[in-house]
Amino acid sequence: MTERIDKCSVHYVLMQPVKLLGYPKVKDKIDALNSIRPYADLKDIEYIYPLVFEKDVELDSTAAQIISEIMERVRGKQWNMVYDRVKYTKINIDRMSILLNFNPEVSVHLLGVASLNYSGYIREKALKLSSGLPDSRIIPYILLRLSDWVLPVRNLALHILKSKFTAENFDAFIDNFYLIDKLQNVSRVDLKSVRQEIVDYLGDDTLLDKLKSKLKHPNVKLRLFCYRLLEDRIAVDDDIINFALKDKPFEVRIWLVNAIKNLDEARRDNVIGKLLQDKSAKVKTAVLRNYENVVCLKFKEMLVRLVADDNAAVRDEARFICKKHSIIKDFPEFYRQQIFINPVPGVLIGLGETGNKKDYDIVYSFFDHEDPKIKLAAMIAMWYLSKDDAVGHVIGSIESGIPKVRKIAKKFLISSKMPLVLFEMKNRLKDDNVDIKLVALEIICGYGGWHALESILFVIANGDGIVLDKAKELLNKWLIKATNIYSNPDEATGKRIISLCDDVKLKSVIHDDALKELRFFIEARI
């Protein structure tokens, strides 16, 4: 709030004409600019920009430098909002040539902002003035004008763009990959051919080494852009494939899944084999969906192993393919046999997904396993096979020392909507363990309705510390959703809620307005 108020006062000073007698003087404006400088953003440009036309050297250079600093920080999707922020900036078209008097690295941004003005005449003149600047920082502004609604501006931008297809500007084009990709989605004019010209320039043989060096860039999306530029070259360049296989983000290997389709059979199959062993479930699933026949024919053993993968999506896709090609006909029996050979988590959960209640005892025997992953898999399988038999064990698991087990147990109990769970969780609200109280409260609130309100009020009336704070937070959320409750509570629950409201009021921990809102809603429904 303080920063916004300060900016408003600074904006007021910047808009006032310089006065020989009185306030503000040139020094006052410079001081105002320096005060806003560390916090300046796109919204400040329309107040700062007119000062670059002032005759005082220090004032106009300070304003110009700040604008340059703001625009230097704009990246990627941020370009989408630039036009709306600067389009109504007041620019004197007759004096625009003085924008070239600043250092080139500053002039390029001043003219760039002018090229985003609402006036087509100003945009056109800004492009003409900037056409002679060698600075590559003009490129994003040119890319934005390729879709201009004024044809002469559009044609001028295209002419300037083609003059920038040099080795020196390569990095600037790559850094603005977002704007290049955006060209293919412009509705006003078809720019797909223009984008292709840019792609051809970036993928030229003379720039190949530069392009490949970008595969080590820290920005994942930029790397993906470069991988796509190199897609046609993977048929003759193993380095690109090796880079992609070692790249950490799964999105790169997802790209590779599609990129290898046109490789010769031997090289393609070699990559498929590696991708089927990828750490990412999304990559393995993509391979199974895109190369089903190849996997069945040449990677049958891997396919069978994926039926017992740790990830549900991979298991499901592998089972679908195995069933379709009659590789495995009885999945429950397959999982039963695998449990005795190698009881990994995917096997236990797989049996839970495909088996029936008679398999419950098989997976239950692993519930107390010392390996946390096996224990978790057993609990999940038990729940899938028989909720009624597993519910007691799952309730007990909210006290587990294994975070993942507690998390999944809470998720199951919230989704179960079982009266037994509700009853047990209400009892846990009286527990001395703060963590157990919090979990129990979240589970009950997951059920919603009047039982959730009763439990929240009980905790507020009897709790303290973080449990009380959590209950107050949940009460606010309950009140927001209360209009969606169409049923009235039973008589006993209604009486308990009214009594708890009185207890909460005596405790004085809820704001009076919230209590009035709650009381009004309850009295209208009970």
PDB file of N, CA, C and O in Angstrom, residues 257-290:
ATOM      1  N   VAL A 257      10.099 -38.302 -28.187  1.00  0.00           N
ATOM      2  CA  VAL A 257       9.186 -39.398 -28.539  1.00  0.00           C
ATOM      3  C   VAL A 257       8.589 -39.171 -29.927  1.00  0.00           C
ATOM      4  O   VAL A 257       8.499 -40.097 -30.741  1.00  0.00           O
ATOM      5  N   ASN A 258       8.192 -37.936 -30.189  1.00  0.00           N
ATOM      6  CA  ASN A 258       7.608 -37.625 -31.503  1.00  0.00           C
ATOM      7  C   ASN A 258       8.652 -37.397 -32.579  1.00  0.00           C
ATOM      8  O   ASN A 258       8.432 -37.690 -33.751  1.00  0.00           O
ATOM      9  N   ALA A 259       9.806 -36.893 -32.164  1.00  0.00           N
ATOM     10  CA  ALA A 259      10.837 -36.528 -33.144  1.00  0.00           C
ATOM     11  C   ALA A 259      11.484 -37.731 -33.815  1.00  0.00           C
ATOM     12  O   ALA A 259      11.985 -37.623 -34.937  1.00  0.00           O
ATOM     13  N   ILE A 260      11.475 -38.888 -33.139  1.00  0.00           N
ATOM     14  CA  ILE A 260      12.185 -40.056 -33.681  1.00  0.00           C
ATOM     15  C   ILE A 260      11.355 -40.856 -34.688  1.00  0.00           C
ATOM     16  O   ILE A 260      11.833 -41.863 -35.223  1.00  0.00           O
ATOM     17  N   LYS A 261      10.160 -40.433 -34.976  1.00  0.00           N
ATOM     18  CA  LYS A 261       9.282 -41.206 -35.857  1.00  0.00           C
ATOM     19  C   LYS A 261       9.873 -41.414 -37.248  1.00  0.00           C
ATOM     20  O   LYS A 261       9.617 -42.435 -37.894  1.00  0.00           O
ATOM     21  N   ASN A 262      10.637 -40.459 -37.725  1.00  0.00           N
ATOM     22  CA  ASN A 262      11.182 -40.546 -39.078  1.00  0.00           C
ATOM     23  C   ASN A 262      12.610 -41.071 -39.121  1.00  0.00           C
ATOM     24  O   ASN A 262      13.246 -41.053 -40.179  1.00  0.00           O
ATOM     25  N   LEU A 263      13.131 -41.534 -37.976  1.00  0.00           N
ATOM     26  CA  LEU A 263      14.472 -42.129 -37.968  1.00  0.00           C
ATOM     27  C   LEU A 263      14.442 -43.500 -38.627  1.00  0.00           C
ATOM     28  O   LEU A 263      13.380 -44.137 -38.728  1.00  0.00           O
ATOM     29  N   ASP A 264      15.624 -43.972 -39.031  1.00  0.00           N
ATOM     30  CA  ASP A 264      15.660 -45.339 -39.538  1.00  0.00           C
ATOM     31  C   ASP A 264      15.329 -46.290 -38.389  1.00  0.00           C
ATOM     32  O   ASP A 264      15.507 -45.978 -37.208  1.00  0.00           O
ATOM     33  N   GLU A 265      14.852 -47.478 -38.745  1.00  0.00           N
ATOM     34  CA  GLU A 265      14.282 -48.405 -37.764  1.00  0.00           C
ATOM     35  C   GLU A 265      15.242 -48.732 -36.617  1.00  0.00           C
ATOM     36  O   GLU A 265      14.851 -48.722 -35.443  1.00  0.00           O
ATOM     37  N   ALA A 266      16.492 -49.001 -36.931  1.00  0.00           N
ATOM     38  CA  ALA A 266      17.450 -49.415 -35.896  1.00  0.00           C
ATOM     39  C   ALA A 266      17.680 -48.305 -34.880  1.00  0.00           C
ATOM     40  O   ALA A 266      17.669 -48.547 -33.657  1.00  0.00           O
ATOM     41  N   ARG A 267      17.888 -47.092 -35.363  1.00  0.00           N
ATOM     42  CA  ARG A 267      18.143 -45.980 -34.452  1.00  0.00           C
ATOM     43  C   ARG A 267      16.888 -45.614 -33.664  1.00  0.00           C
ATOM     44  O   ARG A 267      16.947 -45.285 -32.482  1.00  0.00           O
ATOM     45  N   ARG A 268      15.761 -45.677 -34.332  1.00  0.00           N
ATOM     46  CA  ARG A 268      14.503 -45.398 -33.629  1.00  0.00           C
ATOM     47  C   ARG A 268      14.276 -46.384 -32.496  1.00  0.00           C
ATOM     48  O   ARG A 268      13.951 -46.005 -31.360  1.00  0.00           O
ATOM     49  N   ASP A 269      14.465 -47.684 -32.774  1.00  0.00           N
ATOM     50  CA  ASP A 269      14.228 -48.709 -31.757  1.00  0.00           C
ATOM     51  C   ASP A 269      15.210 -48.578 -30.598  1.00  0.00           C
ATOM     52  O   ASP A 269      14.861 -48.847 -29.433  1.00  0.00           O
ATOM     53  N   ASN A 270      16.413 -48.166 -30.899  1.00  0.00           N
ATOM     54  CA  ASN A 270      17.408 -47.963 -29.840  1.00  0.00           C
ATOM     55  C   ASN A 270      16.948 -46.880 -28.863  1.00  0.00           C
ATOM     56  O   ASN A 270      17.065 -47.029 -27.644  1.00  0.00           O
ATOM     57  N   VAL A 271      16.392 -45.796 -29.415  1.00  0.00           N
ATOM     58  CA  VAL A 271      15.900 -44.702 -28.573  1.00  0.00           C
ATOM     59  C   VAL A 271      14.655 -45.141 -27.807  1.00  0.00           C
ATOM     60  O   VAL A 271      14.502 -44.830 -26.618  1.00  0.00           O
ATOM     61  N   ILE A 272      13.759 -45.889 -28.462  1.00  0.00           N
ATOM     62  CA  ILE A 272      12.546 -46.375 -27.797  1.00  0.00           C
ATOM     63  C   ILE A 272      12.907 -47.216 -26.577  1.00  0.00           C
ATOM     64  O   ILE A 272      12.319 -47.082 -25.497  1.00  0.00           O
ATOM     65  N   GLY A 273      13.898 -48.076 -26.740  1.00  0.00           N
ATOM     66  CA  GLY A 273      14.336 -48.915 -25.624  1.00  0.00           C
ATOM     67  C   GLY A 273      14.801 -48.095 -24.436  1.00  0.00           C
ATOM     68  O   GLY A 273      14.530 -48.440 -23.280  1.00  0.00           O
ATOM     69  N   LYS A 274      15.491 -47.009 -24.706  1.00  0.00           N
ATOM     70  CA  LYS A 274      15.963 -46.140 -23.621  1.00  0.00           C
ATOM     71  C   LYS A 274      14.812 -45.363 -22.987  1.00  0.00           C
ATOM     72  O   LYS A 274      14.760 -45.186 -21.771  1.00  0.00           O
ATOM     73  N   LEU A 275      13.880 -44.908 -23.822  1.00  0.00           N
ATOM     74  CA  LEU A 275      12.760 -44.129 -23.302  1.00  0.00           C
ATOM     75  C   LEU A 275      11.805 -44.978 -22.471  1.00  0.00           C
ATOM     76  O   LEU A 275      11.143 -44.465 -21.560  1.00  0.00           O
ATOM     77  N   LEU A 276      11.721 -46.274 -22.780  1.00  0.00           N
ATOM     78  CA  LEU A 276      10.865 -47.164 -21.983  1.00  0.00           C
ATOM     79  C   LEU A 276      11.405 -47.355 -20.561  1.00  0.00           C
ATOM     80  O   LEU A 276      10.692 -47.827 -19.680  1.00  0.00           O
ATOM     81  N   GLN A 277      12.672 -46.986 -20.360  1.00  0.00           N
ATOM     82  CA  GLN A 277      13.274 -47.089 -19.026  1.00  0.00           C
ATOM     83  C   GLN A 277      13.411 -45.715 -18.362  1.00  0.00           C
ATOM     84  O   GLN A 277      14.097 -45.571 -17.354  1.00  0.00           O
ATOM     85  N   ASP A 278      12.734 -44.728 -18.941  1.00  0.00           N
ATOM     86  CA  ASP A 278      12.843 -43.361 -18.441  1.00  0.00           C
ATOM     87  C   ASP A 278      12.246 -43.250 -17.035  1.00  0.00           C
ATOM     88  O   ASP A 278      11.339 -44.007 -16.664  1.00  0.00           O
ATOM     89  N   LYS A 279      12.745 -42.300 -16.275  1.00  0.00           N
ATOM     90  CA  LYS A 279      12.235 -42.080 -14.923  1.00  0.00           C
ATOM     91  C   LYS A 279      10.846 -41.457 -14.946  1.00  0.00           C
ATOM     92  O   LYS A 279      10.075 -41.622 -14.000  1.00  0.00           O
ATOM     93  N   SER A 280      10.520 -40.730 -15.996  1.00  0.00           N
ATOM     94  CA  SER A 280       9.230 -40.041 -16.072  1.00  0.00           C
ATOM     95  C   SER A 280       8.119 -40.967 -16.556  1.00  0.00           C
ATOM     96  O   SER A 280       8.229 -41.592 -17.617  1.00  0.00           O
ATOM     97  N   ALA A 281       7.053 -41.055 -15.794  1.00  0.00           N
ATOM     98  CA  ALA A 281       5.902 -41.864 -16.190  1.00  0.00           C
ATOM     99  C   ALA A 281       5.258 -41.311 -17.461  1.00  0.00           C
ATOM    100  O   ALA A 281       4.763 -42.064 -18.303  1.00  0.00           O
ATOM    101  N   LYS A 282       5.270 -39.985 -17.623  1.00  0.00           N
ATOM    102  CA  LYS A 282       4.662 -39.376 -18.808  1.00  0.00           C
ATOM    103  C   LYS A 282       5.412 -39.774 -20.077  1.00  0.00           C
ATOM    104  O   LYS A 282       4.801 -39.966 -21.130  1.00  0.00           O
ATOM    105  N   VAL A 283       6.719 -39.887 -19.968  1.00  0.00           N
ATOM    106  CA  VAL A 283       7.518 -40.294 -21.131  1.00  0.00           C
ATOM    107  C   VAL A 283       7.211 -41.736 -21.495  1.00  0.00           C
ATOM    108  O   VAL A 283       6.986 -42.069 -22.667  1.00  0.00           O
ATOM    109  N   LYS A 284       7.201 -42.624 -20.507  1.00  0.00           N
ATOM    110  CA  LYS A 284       6.915 -44.037 -20.777  1.00  0.00           C
ATOM    111  C   LYS A 284       5.512 -44.213 -21.356  1.00  0.00           C
ATOM    112  O   LYS A 284       5.313 -44.994 -22.291  1.00  0.00           O
ATOM    113  N   THR A 285       4.559 -43.479 -20.809  1.00  0.00           N
ATOM    114  CA  THR A 285       3.189 -43.563 -21.329  1.00  0.00           C
ATOM    115  C   THR A 285       3.126 -43.073 -22.774  1.00  0.00           C
ATOM    116  O   THR A 285       2.450 -43.672 -23.622  1.00  0.00           O
ATOM    117  N   ALA A 286       3.840 -41.999 -23.076  1.00  0.00           N
ATOM    118  CA  ALA A 286       3.864 -41.468 -24.445  1.00  0.00           C
ATOM    119  C   ALA A 286       4.460 -42.471 -25.417  1.00  0.00           C
ATOM    120  O   ALA A 286       3.974 -42.630 -26.549  1.00  0.00           O
ATOM    121  N   VAL A 287       5.515 -43.168 -24.999  1.00  0.00           N
ATOM    122  CA  VAL A 287       6.129 -44.190 -25.863  1.00  0.00           C
ATOM    123  C   VAL A 287       5.147 -45.318 -26.123  1.00  0.00           C
ATOM    124  O   VAL A 287       4.987 -45.778 -27.266  1.00  0.00           O
ATOM    125  N   LEU A 288       4.469 -45.791 -25.090  1.00  0.00           N
ATOM    126  CA  LEU A 288       3.513 -46.890 -25.247  1.00  0.00           C
ATOM    127  C   LEU A 288       2.381 -46.501 -26.199  1.00  0.00           C
ATOM    128  O   LEU A 288       1.930 -47.316 -27.010  1.00  0.00           O
ATOM    129  N   ARG A 289       1.931 -45.257 -26.118  1.00  0.00           N
ATOM    130  CA  ARG A 289       0.810 -44.825 -26.953  1.00  0.00           C
ATOM    131  C   ARG A 289       1.224 -44.597 -28.405  1.00  0.00           C
ATOM    132  O   ARG A 289       0.429 -44.824 -29.317  1.00  0.00           O
ATOM    133  N   ASN A 290       2.470 -44.140 -28.607  1.00  0.00           N
ATOM    134  CA  ASN A 290       2.917 -43.802 -29.955  1.00  0.00           C
ATOM    135  C   ASN A 290       3.548 -44.977 -30.699  1.00  0.00           C
ATOM    136  O   ASN A 290       3.584 -44.974 -31.930  1.00  0.00           O
TER     137      ASN A 290
END
